Each structure stands twice: as C-alpha cells, then as structure tokens.
Amino acid sequence: MIKPVYGVIAEFESPTALVNAARAAREKGFRKLDAYSPFPIEELTEALHLHKNKLPLIVLVGGIVGGLTGYLLQYYVTVIQFPINVAGRPLHSWPMYIVIAFEMTILFAAISAVLGMLALCGLPMPYHPVFNVPRFAFASRNRFFLCIVATDPLFDREETCDFLQTLGPREVSEVAP
Amino acid sequence: MSGEPRASRRIIAPGYTFGTVTDQIASVMLTRRTPIFWYICFGVGFALLLVFLWSVAMLLAKGVGIWGIRTPVMWGFAITNFVWWIGIGHAGTLISAILLLLNQSWRNSINRFAEAMTLFAVACAGMFPLLHLGRPWLFYWLFPYPNTMSVQPNFRSPLVWDVFAVSTYATVSLLFWYVGLMPDLATLRDRTENRFARGAYGILAMGWRGSARHWSVYETASLLLAGLATPLVLSVHTVVSFDFTIAIVPGWHSTFFPPYFVAGAIYSGFAMVLALAIPLRAVYGLEGLITARHLDNSAKIMLATGLIVGYAYMLETFTAWYSGEVYEQSALWNRMTGPYAVCYWALIFCNILAPQALWFKRIRSSPALLFVSSIVVLVGMWLERYVIIVSSLAQDFLPSSWSVFQATRWDWGTYLGTIGLFLFLFFVFIRLLPMISIFEVRTLLPQAKVEEEAEG
C-alpha cells in the first residue's frame, strides 16, 4: 500500500548549501518548492524566484485610507456635527487637522502591514505537513531545509528523493501530508 | 539586514554558531535556573507595583487633590512623569526602526529588549494623563465617538493630538515588537520540553515555519514598519512638546521645543537602554552578544543627543534674552534663581556637565561607570521635565497668583509605582520571552553569509 506524501524534504547544514540546492532544483525544472531557514537569506529569495510581494501596495492603501479617515473624521466633527464658532474663525481649520490625519495614516498603514503580512503568509496556520518531519524542529535553530512538494509535475517519489540526495544533504525524508 | 562589512569590528564575540546562539538566548527562558538577580528585581518591581495600586486606589477614592497639584501648577508630577516615560520609550523605536533603516546591524542584539522597554515605558506614561483626568473612568471621552451628549473633542487642541499620537505609538510599538518576536516564538516552540509552554509559544508563533516565501514578505513588512515607525517616533515627542509650545506660558512658548524634546527623549531612552543592558548582560552572561561595542555605541549616541540637549538649553537662554520679552526673561531668571534653582542647576549638572565624561574611551569601556552615568542622565532628564513644567507654571504672568509646587507622598507613590510597573513588566518579559532577537543575531554570524561560487 502506498501512502500519499506531501513532498520530500532535504536537510542542509549551511545557508550556502541550501541556496545551491534551491538553485539546482529550479534548474532541474521543479517549481513547487519551498525552503526553510532559521533566518532570512536574501540569496534564497532570488534562487527561488520569489516575486515581489504585494505588501507595499497593501500598506499604501491602508495609509491612504487612514489619512482620509483621520481628515474626514475631523472635518465631519468640526464642520458638520459639532461646529464651534470662535470669533468667526473658519470651521474648516485644516492646518489643525494635520497631526491627527498623520497619526491615523501611520496607524492604519502599520495595522495593514501586519495583517497584510499575515494574510500573504497564510498565517496563522496551526497545521502544516512539514512539522511532521521530526528533524524539522531544527529549522528554527540551525538547519536549512528544501522541500519539493508532490504537486509538482516533475515530482516522482523515488526520483525526487534521489535527486535531492545528489545535492549533498545531511538527510532526505518524506513528508507525511 | 546585510552581514557585517568590517570583520575587525566584530559585533558579537567570535566562536558562536547558529546553534549556540539559539541555545544561549533560549536557555534563559527554558532551561537555566532563574538567577537571584531576577527575583530581586522582580520583587522590587512587584513591591513598587503594589505601591502604585495603592496610590491609584487612593486617587480614585479621593480625587486628584491628594496630589500636590494646586493652582497655578495644575500639571505637577503627572505630566512630568508622562513626558519622562514617553521619552524613555523613544530609544527603543530609534534602535528598532531608525537603526534598521540605516542598516546598523549592531542593533540586532539590543533591539528586542529596547522595544520591550518602549512598550512598557509607554504603558507607564499612559497612566499619568489618564489618572490626571480627575475622573479616569471616563477616559473614553477623549476619543470622538457618537454619544448622547452630542459633544466631541476639540481637534484644535494639542492635548487631543496627544491622545492620537500616544495611542498610535503604543499600538505600532506593540505590533512591531510582536512581528519581531514571531520567528523567535517559533524557535521557543520547537525547543521547549514543557507541553504548556509549547502550546503557548506555538499559539503566539501562529505556525511560523521559516519558509523562504514567508521570510521575503516578513522582511518587507519589517522594513515598512520601520519606515512607518520612524516618522511616528519623531512625531510623538513633537506632539508632546506641542502641549507646551502652543500654550502661551512663558518658558513654554517657543519653536525649538520639538527637536529639543525629541533629542532629550532619545537621550534619556539610551540611558535607560544602558541601565538595563549592563546588569542583564552581566547576570545572564551575554557579554558575547551585547558586547563592549554595543555599550560604546550607545554611550556615543547618548553623548551626541546630550550635546543637542545642551545646545537647546543655551538656545533657550539666548532666545529669552534676545527676545527682549520681560515675561520670557523673568521666567528663565526665576528658573535659574527662584525656588527651583536647585533642580535647575542639578539638571544642568546631570545632563550637560556629567555626560562630558563620555568623551573618554576609558569611561565608555567601563560598564560600571556607564551604568552610573546613565542613571545620572535619567535623573537629569526627569529634573528637566520637572523644571520646565513646574517652574513655568509656578511663576507666570501675575505674581499675585504665584505658588510653589509641593509634591505629596501620593505624587511620589504614583511615580515610584510606575517604576515598579515598568520593572514588573520588564522582568516578566525577561523570564518569558527572548530578550535578544535570536534570528537577527543569527544573521550577524559570519556563517550566515552565503558563499557565492564561480557561477554568477
């Protein structure tokens, strides 16, 4: 009987080995792969051809919405809802709105940065197959992992394992789904 | 977050590996016996926290009259402490945001606890305006919300700006700190052997697994948050200074207050960073991660901001003299020679004269002396805020309404109480969360650099 697998994972001892392995796997034609490391590695982003993410756009929109909210809130309150006539001075006293509009811009932008980051990463995610690999606990300490997912068109249980073995890993194992 | 360019000026001691860095920082929470030092500090913090609760209970029961605030000095200790605490918080954001944008990778081993310091200092700061409201349980009146009284806050008042600035600052600091913690929480989740701890860290880590896709989004997020926190931190103390400058009280009404306050904030904040880092690194044996270079750099920043503050004092005196304004001149003269002369000259000593010792490398390289000078600066900065607030209010335009401020024991109880709240929160943090950012320290190791082969 053949149990389905999520993919195969190879463990490496250094960031250099992981980046080289990721490059090799890309060259070989694998596309559905992910790497796991205990700290961000710039070269890895390149090696895996990770496209620019949409986070800056999300933050920009959040900031604009926040700024408008702050400004319009003050406009509504001071001009429409609760106008105070102080010796005939204009109700729409925009220079006085700047500070709160600015603070609201930052607040909304920061909240959208965090929520956007979580959304783009798909977090919180309580379960993920890679955690089934016992050695994966070291991905948050000092080990580097490259995982080729079974949904990749080139994926073949044996062959992919053998391929990963050629990249000089410490260990290759299958990932239960 | 690139690697360190100059090997000659190592940020962390040689000999560390990814594993040993992780284990050393994680062992503080997970395996090591809690040192006596922790119990003492936590105990002192907890005792003072009880003093705080007692003072607040008395305040709620009897009203703000138990403080020394009387006409004309209605701001007294409360606003002094507010400005002092929020200023202390600023160094944390400076380290975590501005130094990140400037690519100062040495910050990686001090940013975590500095951010925690920010968070807790802002919590302490927030207590004072709330308690000073008189009826703190109606604090939500500060925010614009639809209400049956159909009244709204006055958006033309800097005090309302302050509400927005400080609450935004607290929220953004919390978010930034939490985002920074996520990868380390995952590390703790994977390292701990305690089932309860694994569950707790696991929930907080949100299933972080260090995927390259996540890291790339994560890096963008931290850069963006740093970019947002930088103008924010400058704006917060600027808005705090608006509380003063927009009033026409002599001694407050001047245009150089915003930069002067921001510099003073960073000055006192770095003093607090040093005051916390020096004992912590000694007790937990973290000298290899928080090295002499960190202390040296922090001391230099302290010296630089201290000089800006000194310049501001001179400018303040010069402006008062040059303005030809009799009220401005007498306000400053009263400050130097009046009932608060002792405080004024003490602050000049603490903030300007004493820190000149930091020019000497021998002093910057001695943790004990640095600790002493940072405490001197903290005291000096508190006195500065006290003198600005109290002496200006005590003697304003009309001599007939002059009155000297006398702090009561409840003033002191609340102030020392917030120091207790700060210590309590900080030492809980030390015990439960990594005080040094583990993943950012890993990036500082020479092994973290990917060695490029011939193929380019």
XYZ file of C-alpha atoms in Angstrom, chain B:
456
model
C 19.840 43.330 7.151
C 23.083 42.573 5.425
C 26.085 40.983 7.032
C 28.733 42.967 8.809
C 31.205 44.536 6.403
C 34.221 45.049 8.669
C 35.446 41.935 10.368
C 37.839 43.955 12.512
C 34.968 45.489 14.435
C 33.015 42.424 15.308
C 29.551 42.990 16.677
C 29.419 39.733 18.566
C 32.186 37.656 20.018
C 33.822 35.032 17.776
C 33.089 31.343 18.197
C 29.315 31.418 18.085
C 27.333 29.124 15.817
C 23.644 29.208 14.917
C 23.055 26.514 17.479
C 24.952 28.073 20.358
C 23.389 31.496 19.797
C 19.952 29.921 19.855
C 20.655 27.789 22.884
C 22.257 30.555 24.877
C 19.408 33.005 24.421
C 16.686 30.380 24.729
C 18.228 28.866 27.839
C 17.298 31.980 29.811
C 13.646 31.059 29.441
C 13.786 27.343 29.009
C 16.486 25.595 30.960
C 18.534 27.843 33.173
C 17.786 28.328 36.802
C 16.335 31.785 37.311
C 19.088 33.906 38.892
C 18.686 35.582 42.264
C 19.077 38.903 40.456
C 15.820 38.267 38.649
C 13.974 37.545 41.873
C 15.332 40.708 43.487
C 14.428 42.968 40.583
C 11.074 41.334 40.095
C 10.434 41.575 43.826
C 11.314 45.263 43.948
C 9.159 45.855 40.882
C 6.262 43.939 42.360
C 6.507 45.761 45.695
C 6.502 49.117 43.934
C 3.637 47.946 41.745
C 1.642 47.431 44.919
C 2.544 50.969 45.949
C 1.222 52.074 42.579
C -2.040 50.209 43.014
C -2.416 51.672 46.480
C -1.769 55.198 45.211
C -4.203 54.748 42.340
C -6.846 53.338 44.660
C -6.452 56.359 46.927
C -6.613 58.643 43.916
C -9.807 57.047 42.655
C -11.340 57.198 46.098
C -10.388 60.755 46.980
C -9.639 62.549 43.718
C -6.583 64.285 42.288
C -6.477 66.588 45.297
C -4.288 64.054 47.061
C -1.544 65.089 44.655
C 0.291 68.359 45.153
C -1.364 69.999 42.144
C -2.802 73.365 43.137
C -3.445 76.467 41.082
C -1.397 77.575 39.193
C 0.677 74.356 38.975
C -2.021 72.006 37.742
C 0.313 69.726 35.824
C 2.837 68.892 38.517
C 4.271 65.402 38.692
C 1.718 63.779 36.439
C 2.759 65.466 33.212
C 6.442 65.464 34.226
C 6.329 61.719 34.571
C 4.325 61.322 31.390
C 6.898 63.209 29.342
C 9.783 61.420 31.048
C 8.404 57.952 30.445
C 7.379 58.519 26.897
C 10.797 59.942 26.166
C 12.426 56.815 27.536
C 10.351 54.791 25.148
C 11.746 56.624 22.168
C 15.155 54.979 22.254
C 13.561 51.584 21.675
C 11.898 52.742 18.493
C 15.041 54.533 17.421
C 17.031 51.330 17.798
C 14.460 49.089 16.186
C 13.310 51.345 13.359
C 15.772 54.093 12.546
C 18.897 51.982 13.000
C 17.272 49.236 10.900
C 16.695 51.676 8.057
C 20.265 52.922 8.416
C 21.475 49.321 8.170
C 23.239 49.456 11.533
C 23.332 45.736 12.091
C 24.881 46.050 15.564
C 21.414 46.953 16.760
C 20.261 43.354 16.229
C 21.256 42.192 19.672
C 19.786 45.082 21.622
C 16.619 45.888 19.696
C 14.347 43.308 21.296
C 14.629 44.395 24.891
C 14.783 48.025 23.817
C 11.435 47.563 22.077
C 10.035 45.906 25.166
C 11.334 48.860 27.136
C 9.456 51.162 24.748
C 6.256 49.257 25.185
C 6.393 49.239 28.959
C 7.566 52.849 29.183
C 4.604 53.907 27.046
C 2.312 51.897 29.315
C 3.725 53.763 32.330
C 3.486 57.087 30.501
C -0.119 56.458 29.582
C -1.070 56.057 33.230
C -0.398 59.693 34.067
C -2.631 61.616 31.696
C -5.371 59.080 32.436
C -5.071 59.412 36.204
C -4.692 63.159 35.838
C -8.088 63.338 34.133
C -9.748 63.559 37.505
C -12.366 61.016 36.505
C -10.231 58.373 34.830
C -13.188 56.050 34.322
C -14.465 58.480 31.691
C -11.243 58.234 29.685
C -13.182 57.240 26.572
C -14.464 60.792 26.364
C -11.059 61.569 24.897
C -11.998 59.771 21.702
C -14.528 61.009 19.190
C -17.459 58.637 19.356
C -21.146 59.161 18.720
C -22.698 59.970 22.061
C -25.979 61.135 23.519
C -24.313 64.229 24.974
C -23.599 65.210 21.364
C -20.271 66.755 22.270
C -16.937 65.955 20.653
C -13.286 66.522 21.461
C -11.747 69.744 20.230
C -9.469 68.734 17.384
C -7.742 72.081 17.530
C -6.195 71.218 20.878
C -2.748 69.619 21.119
C -3.988 67.625 24.089
C -6.317 65.751 21.742
C -3.473 65.301 19.258
C -1.564 63.730 22.093
C -4.288 61.155 22.611
C -3.987 60.092 18.996
C -0.197 60.267 18.909
C 0.361 58.256 22.065
C -2.266 55.624 21.352
C -0.932 55.191 17.809
C 2.573 54.946 19.201
C 1.571 52.304 21.717
C -0.254 50.264 19.061
C 2.504 50.469 16.471
C 5.186 49.645 19.051
C 3.228 46.592 20.119
C 2.748 45.423 16.532
C 6.385 45.975 15.640
C 7.542 44.131 18.736
C 5.187 41.243 18.135
C 6.133 40.870 14.489
C 9.778 40.812 15.540
C 9.030 38.120 18.080
C 7.242 35.684 15.769
C 10.268 33.750 14.440
C 11.735 33.556 17.929
C 8.472 32.307 19.364
C 8.655 29.544 16.771
C 12.168 28.740 17.973
C 10.965 28.531 21.556
C 8.026 26.377 20.491
C 10.442 23.940 18.879
C 12.960 23.996 21.740
C 10.837 23.799 24.853
C 10.088 20.485 26.511
C 7.231 21.779 28.580
C 3.889 20.963 26.940
C 2.145 24.043 28.261
C 4.960 26.301 27.109
C 4.967 24.649 23.701
C 1.262 25.329 23.361
C 1.582 28.925 24.488
C 4.585 29.741 22.307
C 3.007 27.787 19.461
C -0.188 29.809 19.541
C 1.766 33.050 19.691
C 4.073 31.958 16.856
C 0.981 31.418 14.667
C 2.546 28.448 12.931
C 5.674 30.240 11.768
C 7.927 27.774 9.978
C 10.657 29.913 8.458
C 9.576 29.407 4.873
C 11.542 31.427 2.332
C 8.285 32.850 0.994
C 7.369 33.998 4.463
C 10.779 35.466 5.121
C 10.601 37.550 1.995
C 7.201 39.013 2.964
C 8.390 39.310 6.537
C 11.436 41.328 5.570
C 9.273 43.680 3.525
C 6.917 44.033 6.475
C 9.678 44.879 8.926
C 11.173 47.429 6.573
C 7.787 49.041 6.029
C 7.027 49.043 9.741
C 10.405 50.612 10.409
C 9.685 53.222 7.769
C 6.361 53.972 9.434
C 7.712 53.941 12.980
C 10.474 56.423 12.162
C 8.291 59.442 11.389
C 5.919 58.258 14.096
C 8.501 58.341 16.855
C 9.638 61.797 15.815
C 6.044 62.973 15.691
C 5.137 61.637 19.117
C 7.528 63.742 21.113
C 6.896 66.652 18.779
C 3.215 66.430 19.639
C 4.114 66.108 23.315
C 6.115 69.310 23.004
C 3.111 70.962 21.305
C 1.283 70.519 24.594
C 3.694 73.144 25.844
C 4.593 75.318 22.896
C 1.045 76.015 21.776
C 0.254 77.419 25.199
C 1.420 80.987 25.784
C 3.033 80.293 29.142
C 6.491 81.926 29.302
C 9.201 79.296 29.173
C 6.998 77.015 27.030
C 6.065 79.092 24.046
C 8.998 78.507 21.713
C 9.551 76.966 18.315
C 12.599 74.863 19.135
C 10.735 72.643 21.577
C 10.006 69.793 19.113
C 13.622 68.976 18.185
C 14.739 69.717 21.724
C 12.189 67.284 23.139
C 12.971 64.571 20.599
C 16.703 64.804 21.339
C 16.010 64.735 25.063
C 13.770 61.716 24.603
C 16.437 59.742 22.798
C 18.996 60.883 25.337
C 17.032 59.525 28.290
C 15.996 56.454 26.317
C 19.557 55.412 25.606
C 20.364 55.993 29.245
C 17.616 53.516 30.102
C 18.868 51.051 27.477
C 22.299 51.133 29.101
C 20.873 50.954 32.608
C 19.025 47.774 31.618
C 21.614 46.195 29.330
C 24.603 46.468 31.632
C 23.219 44.430 34.547
C 21.410 41.986 32.242
C 24.451 41.057 30.191
C 26.497 40.548 33.323
C 23.911 38.417 35.110
C 22.939 36.271 32.142
C 26.456 36.040 30.739
C 25.520 37.686 27.472
C 28.733 39.680 27.101
C 29.416 37.828 23.858
C 26.178 39.098 22.312
C 25.827 42.522 23.916
C 29.456 43.420 23.530
C 31.586 46.361 24.563
C 30.890 47.772 21.146
C 27.170 47.994 21.857
C 27.810 49.850 25.080
C 30.301 52.112 23.356
C 27.900 52.949 20.520
C 25.016 53.586 22.898
C 27.218 55.835 25.010
C 28.212 57.767 21.901
C 24.579 58.269 20.921
C 23.915 59.399 24.464
C 26.764 61.877 24.273
C 25.607 63.214 20.904
C 21.982 63.679 21.944
C 23.183 65.112 25.254
C 25.094 67.758 23.335
C 21.958 68.591 21.346
C 20.096 68.962 24.627
C 22.890 71.188 25.951
C 22.642 73.296 22.817
C 18.896 73.588 23.385
C 19.474 74.857 26.926
C 21.807 77.510 25.604
C 19.374 78.424 22.877
C 16.578 78.652 25.408
C 18.581 81.110 27.475
C 19.700 83.060 24.438
C 16.181 83.282 22.991
C 14.792 84.514 26.278
C 17.441 87.206 26.470
C 17.307 88.150 22.801
C 13.512 88.275 22.659
C 13.504 91.326 24.899
C 10.290 89.947 26.311
C 10.072 90.689 30.005
C 7.927 87.640 30.862
C 10.158 85.261 28.948
C 13.245 86.726 30.574
C 11.887 86.633 34.081
C 10.577 83.085 33.572
C 14.105 81.957 32.802
C 15.621 84.072 35.535
C 13.173 82.590 38.029
C 14.054 79.136 36.804
C 17.751 79.751 37.470
C 17.495 81.654 40.733
C 13.977 81.083 42.052
C 12.510 78.349 44.196
C 13.524 75.682 41.665
C 17.127 76.841 41.288
C 18.449 73.683 42.928
C 16.595 71.499 40.447
C 17.703 73.662 37.539
C 21.395 73.539 38.396
C 21.135 69.852 39.221
C 19.740 69.179 35.780
C 22.493 71.235 34.191
C 24.988 69.128 36.082
C 23.314 65.801 35.246
C 22.520 66.495 31.608
C 25.376 68.669 30.467
C 28.389 68.523 32.737
C 28.451 64.913 33.919
C 27.946 63.272 30.480
C 31.034 65.045 29.140
C 32.894 62.197 30.816
C 31.644 60.026 27.943
C 34.188 61.646 25.662
C 36.771 59.387 27.304
C 37.102 55.895 25.964
C 38.127 54.630 29.378
C 34.752 55.630 30.780
C 32.814 54.308 27.807
C 34.550 50.961 28.142
C 33.773 50.553 31.835
C 30.275 49.106 32.262
C 30.069 50.188 35.892
C 30.840 53.831 35.121
C 28.488 53.764 32.145
C 25.754 52.436 34.371
C 26.316 55.269 36.832
C 26.321 57.900 34.088
C 23.124 56.534 32.576
C 21.386 56.773 35.953
C 22.671 60.351 36.282
C 21.190 61.157 32.869
C 17.855 59.566 33.770
C 17.666 61.672 36.903
C 18.744 64.755 34.953
C 16.118 64.268 32.294
C 13.425 63.824 34.890
C 14.542 67.057 36.536
C 14.494 68.783 33.170
C 10.848 67.928 32.592
C 10.023 68.829 36.167
C 11.693 72.215 35.883
C 10.136 73.018 32.511
C 6.649 72.157 33.690
C 6.611 73.245 37.289
C 8.772 76.360 37.275
C 6.991 77.825 34.257
C 3.575 77.288 35.787
C 4.523 78.313 39.314
C 5.632 81.773 38.263
C 3.802 83.027 35.191
C 2.462 86.458 34.278
C 0.846 87.536 37.527
C 2.989 87.495 40.672
C -0.207 87.577 42.732
C -1.093 84.070 41.539
C 2.376 82.591 42.027
C 2.580 79.499 44.143
C 5.246 76.886 44.690
C 4.520 73.248 43.926
C 4.946 70.753 46.740
C 4.865 67.091 45.803
C 2.888 64.924 48.221
C 3.662 61.346 49.155
C 0.950 60.259 46.696
C 2.841 62.030 43.927
C 5.906 60.062 44.872
C 3.875 56.902 45.365
C 2.452 57.113 41.854
C 5.800 57.967 40.304
C 7.757 55.217 42.082
C 4.773 52.983 41.448
C 5.140 53.311 37.692
C 8.826 52.463 38.048
C 7.522 49.342 39.760
C 5.086 48.674 36.941
C 7.932 49.054 34.475
C 10.272 46.716 36.359
C 7.494 44.200 36.885
C 6.545 44.068 33.216
C 10.158 44.099 32.112
C 11.242 41.217 34.292
C 8.194 39.182 33.365
C 9.272 39.760 29.781
C 12.859 38.698 30.552
C 11.594 35.496 32.072
C 9.112 34.527 29.352
C 10.389 35.908 26.068
C 13.820 36.112 24.452
C 15.408 39.414 25.445
C 17.699 39.258 22.423
C 16.335 38.688 18.963
C 17.607 35.208 18.166
C 17.028 35.193 14.441
C 18.541 38.621 13.932
C 21.652 37.648 15.866
C 21.992 34.573 13.625
C 22.239 36.887 10.630
C 25.233 38.577 12.262
C 27.298 35.407 12.348
C 29.927 35.050 9.643
C 28.455 31.638 8.714
C 25.206 33.346 7.743
C 26.810 34.750 4.626
C 26.112 32.709 1.524
C 29.369 31.962 -0.215
C 28.961 32.644 -3.893
C 30.610 30.224 -6.227
C 32.043 30.968 -9.647
C 28.656 30.957 -11.325
C 27.335 34.421 -11.043
